[in-house]
Amino acid sequence: MAKSKCSVRGCSKPLKARGMCGMHYARLMRHGSPEALVKAPPRSALAFLNSVADVPHTDECITWPFACNEKGYGRLLFEGRVIGAHRAVCLIRYGQPPSAKHVAAHSCGNGHLGCVNPWHLRWATKVENEADQVEHGTSNRGEAHGLSKISESDVDYIRLMRGKLLQRELAETFGITRSHVSQIQTGASWGWMA
């Protein structure tokens, strides 16, 4: 029995995932298209970083043309360790973060698309970065979280039934714990919906 071939026109490599070979599937996951041209500029990642760090002000995102992680963020070996390209740009442009708890945050909301524009980057706390994610619609809280068992309408119902139904009954109905019902009703969980 012959192995199936990649569905991308002109490719005869064997299938790996979603009807494509490994290379075309990786391009789909990284760039949004299995046929994306992914050749990087003919210079090193560090040279690209340095040129990006000195770019004049622009509102356009600058996309990292080298290796990215599974979430779309650029990665590189920088000062002896692998870090995010956006963090490396922040280090070159703005120096060390104010504290060890600060992260390189995007104001454009396109970090997952590999943006390394220094005008879109700044040092921020985790709380500030999470607030940015909510504002840009890239947060995975609530229904968007892959492990969420309930929807926003379920949360509304659980809160509406406070004092009318037992927490145990609500927990059984929605397949969650009684303590989670309590956290929802008090606003400790799903608090942004209060």
Short mmCIF file of N, CA and C in Angstrom, two decimals:
data_model
loop_
_atom_site.label_atom_id
_atom_site.label_comp_id
_atom_site.label_asym_id
_atom_site.label_seq_id
_atom_site.Cartn_x
_atom_site.Cartn_y
_atom_site.Cartn_z
N MET A 1 0.84 -1.18 0.00
CA MET A 1 0.00 0.00 0.00
C MET A 1 0.89 1.25 0.00
N ALA A 2 0.70 2.12 -0.98
CA ALA A 2 1.51 3.32 -1.11
C ALA A 2 1.06 4.37 -0.10
N LYS A 3 2.03 5.09 0.46
CA LYS A 3 1.71 6.17 1.40
C LYS A 3 1.14 7.36 0.64
N SER A 4 0.24 8.05 1.26
CA SER A 4 -0.35 9.24 0.65
C SER A 4 0.68 10.34 0.58
N LYS A 5 0.50 11.22 -0.40
CA LYS A 5 1.44 12.31 -0.63
C LYS A 5 0.85 13.63 -0.12
N CYS A 6 1.71 14.60 0.10
CA CYS A 6 1.33 15.94 0.53
C CYS A 6 0.35 16.54 -0.47
N SER A 7 -0.66 17.24 0.05
CA SER A 7 -1.70 17.82 -0.81
C SER A 7 -1.28 19.15 -1.45
N VAL A 8 -0.13 19.71 -1.05
CA VAL A 8 0.33 20.97 -1.62
C VAL A 8 0.84 20.70 -3.04
N ARG A 9 0.37 21.51 -3.98
CA ARG A 9 0.72 21.32 -5.39
C ARG A 9 2.23 21.31 -5.58
N GLY A 10 2.70 20.27 -6.29
CA GLY A 10 4.12 20.15 -6.60
C GLY A 10 4.94 19.45 -5.54
N CYS A 11 4.34 19.05 -4.42
CA CYS A 11 5.08 18.38 -3.35
C CYS A 11 4.74 16.89 -3.37
N SER A 12 5.75 16.06 -3.32
CA SER A 12 5.51 14.61 -3.35
C SER A 12 5.98 13.93 -2.06
N LYS A 13 6.22 14.72 -1.02
CA LYS A 13 6.66 14.16 0.26
C LYS A 13 5.49 13.44 0.94
N PRO A 14 5.79 12.47 1.81
CA PRO A 14 4.73 11.73 2.50
C PRO A 14 3.98 12.62 3.52
N LEU A 15 2.74 12.23 3.79
CA LEU A 15 1.89 12.98 4.73
C LEU A 15 2.43 12.92 6.15
N LYS A 16 2.22 14.04 6.85
CA LYS A 16 2.53 14.07 8.29
C LYS A 16 1.29 14.49 9.07
N ALA A 17 0.65 15.63 8.67
CA ALA A 17 -0.51 16.12 9.40
C ALA A 17 -1.39 16.96 8.47
N ARG A 18 -2.68 16.90 8.68
CA ARG A 18 -3.66 17.70 7.93
C ARG A 18 -3.45 17.65 6.42
N GLY A 19 -3.09 16.48 5.92
CA GLY A 19 -2.94 16.30 4.49
C GLY A 19 -1.68 16.92 3.91
N MET A 20 -0.72 17.26 4.76
CA MET A 20 0.51 17.90 4.29
C MET A 20 1.73 17.18 4.84
N CYS A 21 2.86 17.42 4.19
CA CYS A 21 4.14 16.91 4.70
C CYS A 21 4.54 17.76 5.90
N GLY A 22 5.59 17.35 6.59
CA GLY A 22 6.04 18.07 7.78
C GLY A 22 6.41 19.51 7.50
N MET A 23 7.11 19.77 6.38
CA MET A 23 7.55 21.12 6.06
C MET A 23 6.35 22.04 5.81
N HIS A 24 5.40 21.58 4.99
CA HIS A 24 4.26 22.43 4.68
C HIS A 24 3.33 22.61 5.89
N TYR A 25 3.22 21.58 6.72
CA TYR A 25 2.42 21.72 7.94
C TYR A 25 3.06 22.74 8.88
N ALA A 26 4.40 22.69 9.01
CA ALA A 26 5.11 23.66 9.86
C ALA A 26 4.91 25.07 9.34
N ARG A 27 4.94 25.26 8.02
CA ARG A 27 4.69 26.59 7.44
C ARG A 27 3.27 27.06 7.74
N LEU A 28 2.31 26.15 7.65
CA LEU A 28 0.92 26.50 7.96
C LEU A 28 0.80 26.98 9.41
N MET A 29 1.41 26.24 10.32
CA MET A 29 1.32 26.58 11.74
C MET A 29 2.06 27.86 12.07
N ARG A 30 3.19 28.11 11.42
CA ARG A 30 4.02 29.25 11.74
C ARG A 30 3.59 30.51 11.01
N HIS A 31 3.15 30.37 9.74
CA HIS A 31 2.91 31.54 8.91
C HIS A 31 1.47 31.66 8.42
N GLY A 32 0.63 30.66 8.73
CA GLY A 32 -0.77 30.74 8.33
C GLY A 32 -1.05 30.21 6.93
N SER A 33 -0.03 29.80 6.21
CA SER A 33 -0.20 29.26 4.86
C SER A 33 0.88 28.20 4.61
N PRO A 34 0.49 27.05 4.06
CA PRO A 34 1.51 26.02 3.79
C PRO A 34 2.46 26.42 2.66
N GLU A 35 2.08 27.41 1.89
CA GLU A 35 2.91 27.83 0.76
C GLU A 35 3.61 29.16 1.01
N ALA A 36 3.65 29.59 2.27
CA ALA A 36 4.30 30.86 2.61
C ALA A 36 5.78 30.80 2.26
N LEU A 37 6.29 31.88 1.73
CA LEU A 37 7.72 31.97 1.48
C LEU A 37 8.38 32.29 2.81
N VAL A 38 9.28 31.45 3.22
CA VAL A 38 9.84 31.60 4.56
C VAL A 38 11.34 31.86 4.54
N LYS A 39 11.88 32.22 3.42
CA LYS A 39 13.31 32.50 3.38
C LYS A 39 13.59 33.77 4.17
N ALA A 40 14.54 33.69 5.06
CA ALA A 40 14.92 34.83 5.87
C ALA A 40 15.91 35.69 5.09
N PRO A 41 16.03 36.95 5.47
CA PRO A 41 17.02 37.80 4.82
C PRO A 41 18.41 37.19 4.92
N PRO A 42 19.29 37.48 3.97
CA PRO A 42 20.62 36.85 3.98
C PRO A 42 21.55 37.49 5.00
N ARG A 43 21.13 37.54 6.24
CA ARG A 43 21.97 38.04 7.32
C ARG A 43 21.60 37.32 8.59
N SER A 44 22.39 37.43 9.58
CA SER A 44 22.15 36.69 10.81
C SER A 44 21.00 37.29 11.61
N ALA A 45 20.47 36.48 12.51
CA ALA A 45 19.38 36.93 13.37
C ALA A 45 19.82 38.10 14.24
N LEU A 46 21.06 38.05 14.73
CA LEU A 46 21.55 39.14 15.58
C LEU A 46 21.67 40.45 14.80
N ALA A 47 22.13 40.37 13.53
CA ALA A 47 22.21 41.57 12.70
C ALA A 47 20.81 42.13 12.46
N PHE A 48 19.85 41.24 12.23
CA PHE A 48 18.47 41.68 12.04
C PHE A 48 17.97 42.37 13.31
N LEU A 49 18.25 41.77 14.47
CA LEU A 49 17.85 42.36 15.75
C LEU A 49 18.38 43.78 15.91
N ASN A 50 19.67 43.94 15.65
CA ASN A 50 20.29 45.26 15.80
C ASN A 50 19.69 46.27 14.85
N SER A 51 19.37 45.85 13.63
CA SER A 51 18.76 46.79 12.69
C SER A 51 17.34 47.16 13.12
N VAL A 52 16.63 46.20 13.68
CA VAL A 52 15.27 46.46 14.15
C VAL A 52 15.28 47.39 15.35
N ALA A 53 16.23 47.21 16.24
CA ALA A 53 16.29 48.01 17.47
C ALA A 53 16.49 49.50 17.16
N ASP A 54 17.07 49.81 16.00
CA ASP A 54 17.33 51.20 15.63
C ASP A 54 16.36 51.74 14.57
N VAL A 55 15.30 51.01 14.29
CA VAL A 55 14.37 51.43 13.23
C VAL A 55 13.67 52.74 13.62
N PRO A 56 13.49 53.66 12.64
CA PRO A 56 12.73 54.89 12.94
C PRO A 56 11.28 54.53 13.29
N HIS A 57 10.60 55.46 13.94
CA HIS A 57 9.23 55.20 14.40
C HIS A 57 8.33 54.78 13.24
N THR A 58 7.61 53.69 13.45
CA THR A 58 6.61 53.21 12.51
C THR A 58 5.52 52.50 13.29
N ASP A 59 4.29 52.61 12.80
CA ASP A 59 3.18 51.92 13.45
C ASP A 59 2.99 50.51 12.91
N GLU A 60 3.67 50.18 11.82
CA GLU A 60 3.55 48.85 11.20
C GLU A 60 4.31 47.82 12.02
N CYS A 61 3.77 46.62 12.12
CA CYS A 61 4.48 45.54 12.79
C CYS A 61 5.67 45.12 11.93
N ILE A 62 6.74 44.72 12.57
CA ILE A 62 7.91 44.17 11.90
C ILE A 62 7.95 42.70 12.30
N THR A 63 7.81 41.82 11.33
CA THR A 63 7.70 40.38 11.61
C THR A 63 9.07 39.72 11.66
N TRP A 64 9.28 38.91 12.67
CA TRP A 64 10.51 38.15 12.84
C TRP A 64 10.60 37.10 11.73
N PRO A 65 11.65 37.14 10.88
CA PRO A 65 11.72 36.24 9.74
C PRO A 65 12.45 34.92 10.01
N PHE A 66 12.86 34.69 11.24
CA PHE A 66 13.62 33.49 11.57
C PHE A 66 12.75 32.52 12.36
N ALA A 67 13.36 31.65 13.13
CA ALA A 67 12.64 30.60 13.86
C ALA A 67 11.65 31.19 14.86
N CYS A 68 10.48 30.55 14.92
CA CYS A 68 9.42 30.92 15.87
C CYS A 68 9.02 29.70 16.68
N ASN A 69 8.47 29.93 17.85
CA ASN A 69 7.97 28.80 18.64
C ASN A 69 6.57 28.43 18.17
N GLU A 70 5.96 27.45 18.82
CA GLU A 70 4.65 26.95 18.40
C GLU A 70 3.54 27.99 18.56
N LYS A 71 3.77 29.04 19.34
CA LYS A 71 2.77 30.09 19.53
C LYS A 71 2.99 31.26 18.58
N GLY A 72 4.04 31.21 17.76
CA GLY A 72 4.29 32.25 16.77
C GLY A 72 5.29 33.32 17.18
N TYR A 73 5.81 33.23 18.40
CA TYR A 73 6.79 34.21 18.88
C TYR A 73 8.18 33.85 18.37
N GLY A 74 8.92 34.85 17.88
CA GLY A 74 10.28 34.64 17.41
C GLY A 74 11.19 34.16 18.52
N ARG A 75 12.14 33.29 18.19
CA ARG A 75 13.08 32.74 19.16
C ARG A 75 14.49 32.86 18.60
N LEU A 76 15.47 33.04 19.47
CA LEU A 76 16.86 33.04 19.04
C LEU A 76 17.79 32.83 20.21
N LEU A 77 19.02 32.46 19.88
CA LEU A 77 20.06 32.34 20.88
C LEU A 77 20.63 33.73 21.09
N PHE A 78 20.48 34.25 22.30
CA PHE A 78 20.91 35.61 22.61
C PHE A 78 21.68 35.59 23.91
N GLU A 79 22.91 36.02 23.87
CA GLU A 79 23.77 36.06 25.05
C GLU A 79 23.81 34.72 25.78
N GLY A 80 23.91 33.64 25.00
CA GLY A 80 24.09 32.31 25.55
C GLY A 80 22.85 31.54 25.93
N ARG A 81 21.67 32.10 25.69
CA ARG A 81 20.44 31.35 25.99
C ARG A 81 19.36 31.67 24.97
N VAL A 82 18.42 30.75 24.81
CA VAL A 82 17.33 30.94 23.86
C VAL A 82 16.23 31.76 24.54
N ILE A 83 15.89 32.89 23.92
CA ILE A 83 14.84 33.76 24.47
C ILE A 83 13.95 34.23 23.32
N GLY A 84 12.87 34.90 23.66
CA GLY A 84 11.98 35.47 22.66
C GLY A 84 12.66 36.63 21.94
N ALA A 85 12.45 36.73 20.64
CA ALA A 85 13.05 37.81 19.85
C ALA A 85 12.57 39.16 20.36
N HIS A 86 11.30 39.25 20.77
CA HIS A 86 10.77 40.52 21.27
C HIS A 86 11.48 40.93 22.57
N ARG A 87 11.82 39.95 23.40
CA ARG A 87 12.56 40.25 24.63
C ARG A 87 13.96 40.74 24.29
N ALA A 88 14.60 40.12 23.30
CA ALA A 88 15.94 40.54 22.88
C ALA A 88 15.91 41.97 22.35
N VAL A 89 14.87 42.33 21.58
CA VAL A 89 14.74 43.70 21.08
C VAL A 89 14.61 44.66 22.26
N CYS A 90 13.80 44.30 23.26
CA CYS A 90 13.65 45.15 24.45
C CYS A 90 14.98 45.32 25.18
N LEU A 91 15.75 44.26 25.28
CA LEU A 91 17.05 44.34 25.96
C LEU A 91 17.99 45.26 25.21
N ILE A 92 18.03 45.15 23.89
CA ILE A 92 18.92 46.00 23.08
C ILE A 92 18.45 47.45 23.13
N ARG A 93 17.17 47.65 22.98
CA ARG A 93 16.62 49.01 22.85
C ARG A 93 16.48 49.72 24.20
N TYR A 94 15.96 49.01 25.20
CA TYR A 94 15.61 49.66 26.47
C TYR A 94 16.46 49.24 27.66
N GLY A 95 17.39 48.30 27.45
CA GLY A 95 18.22 47.83 28.54
C GLY A 95 17.53 46.78 29.38
N GLN A 96 18.09 46.47 30.52
CA GLN A 96 17.55 45.44 31.41
C GLN A 96 16.17 45.84 31.93
N PRO A 97 15.29 44.86 32.18
CA PRO A 97 13.98 45.17 32.74
C PRO A 97 14.10 45.75 34.15
N PRO A 98 13.11 46.54 34.58
CA PRO A 98 13.15 47.14 35.92
C PRO A 98 13.25 46.11 37.04
N SER A 99 12.69 44.91 36.81
CA SER A 99 12.79 43.84 37.80
C SER A 99 12.76 42.50 37.07
N ALA A 100 13.07 41.44 37.77
CA ALA A 100 13.05 40.10 37.18
C ALA A 100 11.63 39.67 36.81
N LYS A 101 10.63 40.33 37.36
CA LYS A 101 9.24 39.97 37.09
C LYS A 101 8.67 40.66 35.85
N HIS A 102 9.41 41.59 35.27
CA HIS A 102 8.92 42.30 34.08
C HIS A 102 9.11 41.45 32.82
N VAL A 103 8.17 41.59 31.90
CA VAL A 103 8.20 40.87 30.63
C VAL A 103 8.19 41.88 29.49
N ALA A 104 8.60 41.43 28.30
CA ALA A 104 8.53 42.28 27.11
C ALA A 104 7.09 42.19 26.59
N ALA A 105 6.36 43.29 26.64
CA ALA A 105 4.94 43.31 26.28
C ALA A 105 4.73 44.06 24.97
N HIS A 106 3.74 43.61 24.21
CA HIS A 106 3.38 44.23 22.93
C HIS A 106 2.18 45.16 23.10
N SER A 107 2.28 46.36 22.55
CA SER A 107 1.14 47.27 22.55
C SER A 107 0.25 47.03 21.34
N CYS A 108 0.77 46.29 20.34
CA CYS A 108 0.02 46.06 19.10
C CYS A 108 -0.86 44.82 19.18
N GLY A 109 -0.60 43.92 20.12
CA GLY A 109 -1.37 42.69 20.22
C GLY A 109 -0.96 41.64 19.22
N ASN A 110 0.19 41.82 18.55
CA ASN A 110 0.60 40.89 17.50
C ASN A 110 1.87 40.12 17.85
N GLY A 111 2.14 39.94 19.12
CA GLY A 111 3.30 39.16 19.51
C GLY A 111 3.23 37.75 18.98
N HIS A 112 2.02 37.17 18.97
CA HIS A 112 1.82 35.81 18.48
C HIS A 112 2.03 35.71 16.97
N LEU A 113 2.14 36.85 16.29
CA LEU A 113 2.43 36.88 14.85
C LEU A 113 3.89 37.22 14.59
N GLY A 114 4.69 37.28 15.65
CA GLY A 114 6.12 37.50 15.52
C GLY A 114 6.55 38.94 15.44
N CYS A 115 5.73 39.90 15.91
CA CYS A 115 6.09 41.31 15.84
C CYS A 115 7.29 41.60 16.75
N VAL A 116 8.29 42.30 16.19
CA VAL A 116 9.46 42.72 16.95
C VAL A 116 9.72 44.22 16.80
N ASN A 117 8.70 44.99 16.41
CA ASN A 117 8.86 46.43 16.27
C ASN A 117 9.12 47.03 17.66
N PRO A 118 10.28 47.68 17.86
CA PRO A 118 10.58 48.21 19.20
C PRO A 118 9.60 49.28 19.65
N TRP A 119 8.91 49.93 18.71
CA TRP A 119 7.92 50.95 19.07
C TRP A 119 6.64 50.31 19.60
N HIS A 120 6.51 48.99 19.43
CA HIS A 120 5.35 48.26 19.94
C HIS A 120 5.69 47.52 21.23
N LEU A 121 6.94 47.63 21.69
CA LEU A 121 7.40 46.86 22.84
C LEU A 121 7.74 47.75 24.02
N ARG A 122 7.59 47.18 25.21
CA ARG A 122 7.96 47.88 26.43
C ARG A 122 8.09 46.85 27.54
N TRP A 123 8.76 47.22 28.62
CA TRP A 123 8.80 46.37 29.80
C TRP A 123 7.50 46.58 30.56
N ALA A 124 6.86 45.49 30.97
CA ALA A 124 5.59 45.58 31.70
C ALA A 124 5.52 44.45 32.72
N THR A 125 4.71 44.65 33.73
CA THR A 125 4.48 43.57 34.70
C THR A 125 3.56 42.53 34.07
N LYS A 126 3.48 41.38 34.68
CA LYS A 126 2.60 40.32 34.17
C LYS A 126 1.15 40.80 34.15
N VAL A 127 0.74 41.52 35.18
CA VAL A 127 -0.64 42.03 35.25
C VAL A 127 -0.90 43.01 34.10
N GLU A 128 0.05 43.91 33.83
CA GLU A 128 -0.11 44.86 32.72
C GLU A 128 -0.18 44.13 31.37
N ASN A 129 0.67 43.11 31.22
CA ASN A 129 0.68 42.34 29.98
C ASN A 129 -0.64 41.58 29.79
N GLU A 130 -1.18 41.02 30.86
CA GLU A 130 -2.46 40.32 30.78
C GLU A 130 -3.60 41.29 30.46
N ALA A 131 -3.53 42.50 30.98
CA ALA A 131 -4.54 43.52 30.65
C ALA A 131 -4.46 43.86 29.17
N ASP A 132 -3.24 43.94 28.62
CA ASP A 132 -3.07 44.17 27.18
C ASP A 132 -3.71 43.05 26.37
N GLN A 133 -3.52 41.81 26.82
CA GLN A 133 -4.09 40.66 26.11
C GLN A 133 -5.61 40.73 26.07
N VAL A 134 -6.20 41.14 27.17
CA VAL A 134 -7.66 41.28 27.22
C VAL A 134 -8.10 42.38 26.25
N GLU A 135 -7.39 43.51 26.27
CA GLU A 135 -7.73 44.63 25.38
C GLU A 135 -7.60 44.25 23.91
N HIS A 136 -6.60 43.44 23.58
CA HIS A 136 -6.37 43.05 22.18
C HIS A 136 -7.15 41.81 21.76
N GLY A 137 -7.84 41.19 22.69
CA GLY A 137 -8.61 39.99 22.35
C GLY A 137 -7.76 38.75 22.18
N THR A 138 -6.55 38.74 22.74
CA THR A 138 -5.68 37.58 22.63
C THR A 138 -5.58 36.79 23.94
N SER A 139 -6.38 37.17 24.92
CA SER A 139 -6.39 36.48 26.21
C SER A 139 -7.13 35.15 26.06
N ASN A 140 -6.71 34.17 26.85
CA ASN A 140 -7.42 32.89 26.80
C ASN A 140 -8.23 32.65 28.07
N ARG A 141 -8.69 33.72 28.70
CA ARG A 141 -9.48 33.54 29.91
C ARG A 141 -10.92 33.18 29.54
N GLY A 142 -11.61 32.63 30.51
CA GLY A 142 -13.02 32.28 30.31
C GLY A 142 -13.21 31.18 29.29
N GLU A 143 -14.21 31.35 28.43
CA GLU A 143 -14.54 30.34 27.43
C GLU A 143 -13.38 30.05 26.49
N ALA A 144 -12.52 31.04 26.25
CA ALA A 144 -11.40 30.87 25.32
C ALA A 144 -10.34 29.92 25.85
N HIS A 145 -10.32 29.66 27.15
CA HIS A 145 -9.34 28.75 27.73
C HIS A 145 -9.67 27.32 27.33
N GLY A 146 -8.70 26.61 26.89
CA GLY A 146 -8.90 25.24 26.40
C GLY A 146 -9.46 24.27 27.42
N LEU A 147 -9.30 24.55 28.69
CA LEU A 147 -9.78 23.64 29.73
C LEU A 147 -11.11 24.10 30.35
N SER A 148 -11.67 25.19 29.86
CA SER A 148 -12.91 25.71 30.43
C SER A 148 -14.05 24.72 30.22
N LYS A 149 -14.82 24.47 31.28
CA LYS A 149 -15.96 23.56 31.20
C LYS A 149 -17.28 24.30 31.07
N ILE A 150 -17.26 25.61 31.30
CA ILE A 150 -18.52 26.36 31.28
C ILE A 150 -18.39 27.60 30.40
N SER A 151 -19.53 28.15 30.03
CA SER A 151 -19.57 29.34 29.18
C SER A 151 -19.94 30.57 30.02
N GLU A 152 -19.88 31.73 29.40
CA GLU A 152 -20.25 32.96 30.11
C GLU A 152 -21.72 32.94 30.50
N SER A 153 -22.57 32.35 29.66
CA SER A 153 -23.99 32.28 30.01
C SER A 153 -24.19 31.34 31.21
N ASP A 154 -23.36 30.29 31.31
CA ASP A 154 -23.42 29.40 32.48
C ASP A 154 -23.05 30.18 33.74
N VAL A 155 -22.04 31.03 33.63
CA VAL A 155 -21.60 31.84 34.78
C VAL A 155 -22.74 32.77 35.20
N ASP A 156 -23.38 33.40 34.24
CA ASP A 156 -24.52 34.28 34.56
C ASP A 156 -25.61 33.50 35.30
N TYR A 157 -25.92 32.29 34.83
CA TYR A 157 -26.95 31.47 35.46
C TYR A 157 -26.54 31.07 36.87
N ILE A 158 -25.29 30.66 37.04
CA ILE A 158 -24.80 30.25 38.37
C ILE A 158 -24.92 31.41 39.35
N ARG A 159 -24.61 32.61 38.90
CA ARG A 159 -24.73 33.79 39.79
C ARG A 159 -26.19 34.13 40.06
N LEU A 160 -27.02 33.98 39.06
CA LEU A 160 -28.45 34.26 39.22
C LEU A 160 -29.10 33.30 40.22
N MET A 161 -28.60 32.08 40.31
CA MET A 161 -29.18 31.06 41.17
C MET A 161 -28.62 31.07 42.59
N ARG A 162 -27.77 32.06 42.90
CA ARG A 162 -27.21 32.15 44.24
C ARG A 162 -28.34 32.31 45.25
N GLY A 163 -28.37 31.42 46.23
CA GLY A 163 -29.40 31.45 47.27
C GLY A 163 -30.70 30.78 46.83
N LYS A 164 -30.84 30.42 45.55
CA LYS A 164 -32.06 29.76 45.07
C LYS A 164 -31.85 28.27 44.87
N LEU A 165 -30.62 27.89 44.46
CA LEU A 165 -30.26 26.48 44.33
C LEU A 165 -29.01 26.24 45.15
N LEU A 166 -28.86 25.01 45.63
CA LEU A 166 -27.66 24.66 46.38
C LEU A 166 -26.45 24.66 45.44
N GLN A 167 -25.30 25.04 45.99
CA GLN A 167 -24.07 25.03 45.19
C GLN A 167 -23.77 23.61 44.69
N ARG A 168 -24.08 22.62 45.51
CA ARG A 168 -23.87 21.23 45.13
C ARG A 168 -24.69 20.89 43.89
N GLU A 169 -25.94 21.37 43.83
CA GLU A 169 -26.80 21.10 42.67
C GLU A 169 -26.25 21.77 41.40
N LEU A 170 -25.79 23.01 41.55
CA LEU A 170 -25.22 23.72 40.41
C LEU A 170 -23.94 23.05 39.93
N ALA A 171 -23.13 22.60 40.88
CA ALA A 171 -21.89 21.91 40.54
C ALA A 171 -22.17 20.65 39.73
N GLU A 172 -23.15 19.87 40.17
CA GLU A 172 -23.52 18.65 39.45
C GLU A 172 -24.07 18.96 38.06
N THR A 173 -24.89 20.00 37.96
CA THR A 173 -25.48 20.39 36.68
C THR A 173 -24.41 20.74 35.64
N PHE A 174 -23.37 21.48 36.07
CA PHE A 174 -22.36 21.98 35.12
C PHE A 174 -21.06 21.17 35.11
N GLY A 175 -21.00 20.13 35.95
CA GLY A 175 -19.80 19.28 35.94
C GLY A 175 -18.57 19.97 36.50
N ILE A 176 -18.78 20.83 37.48
CA ILE A 176 -17.67 21.52 38.14
C ILE A 176 -17.75 21.26 39.63
N THR A 177 -16.78 21.72 40.38
CA THR A 177 -16.79 21.47 41.83
C THR A 177 -17.66 22.51 42.55
N ARG A 178 -18.08 22.15 43.76
CA ARG A 178 -18.87 23.07 44.55
C ARG A 178 -18.06 24.32 44.88
N SER A 179 -16.75 24.14 45.13
CA SER A 179 -15.92 25.30 45.45
C SER A 179 -15.79 26.23 44.24
N HIS A 180 -15.81 25.67 43.03
CA HIS A 180 -15.77 26.53 41.83
C HIS A 180 -17.07 27.33 41.72
N VAL A 181 -18.19 26.70 42.04
CA VAL A 181 -19.47 27.43 42.05
C VAL A 181 -19.38 28.58 43.04
N SER A 182 -18.84 28.31 44.23
CA SER A 182 -18.70 29.35 45.24
C SER A 182 -17.81 30.49 44.74
N GLN A 183 -16.69 30.15 44.11
CA GLN A 183 -15.78 31.17 43.58
C GLN A 183 -16.45 32.01 42.50
N ILE A 184 -17.28 31.38 41.68
CA ILE A 184 -18.00 32.12 40.63
C ILE A 184 -19.01 33.07 41.28
N GLN A 185 -19.74 32.59 42.25
CA GLN A 185 -20.78 33.41 42.88
C GLN A 185 -20.20 34.57 43.69
N THR A 186 -18.99 34.42 44.22
CA THR A 186 -18.39 35.51 44.99
C THR A 186 -17.53 36.43 44.12
N GLY A 187 -17.31 36.05 42.87
CA GLY A 187 -16.50 36.88 41.97
C GLY A 187 -15.02 36.56 42.02
N ALA A 188 -14.61 35.56 42.82
CA ALA A 188 -13.20 35.18 42.88
C ALA A 188 -12.77 34.50 41.58
N SER A 189 -13.72 33.90 40.88
CA SER A 189 -13.49 33.30 39.57
C SER A 189 -14.42 33.95 38.58
N TRP A 190 -13.96 34.19 37.37
CA TRP A 190 -14.73 34.88 36.33
C TRP A 190 -15.11 36.28 36.80
N GLY A 191 -14.22 36.90 37.57
CA GLY A 191 -14.50 38.19 38.20
C GLY A 191 -14.72 39.33 37.22
N TRP A 192 -14.11 39.27 36.03
CA TRP A 192 -14.28 40.35 35.06
C TRP A 192 -15.72 40.45 34.56
N MET A 193 -16.52 39.41 34.81
CA MET A 193 -17.92 39.43 34.37
C MET A 193 -18.86 39.98 35.42
N ALA A 194 -18.32 40.31 36.59
CA ALA A 194 -19.17 40.74 37.71
C ALA A 194 -19.91 42.02 37.40
#
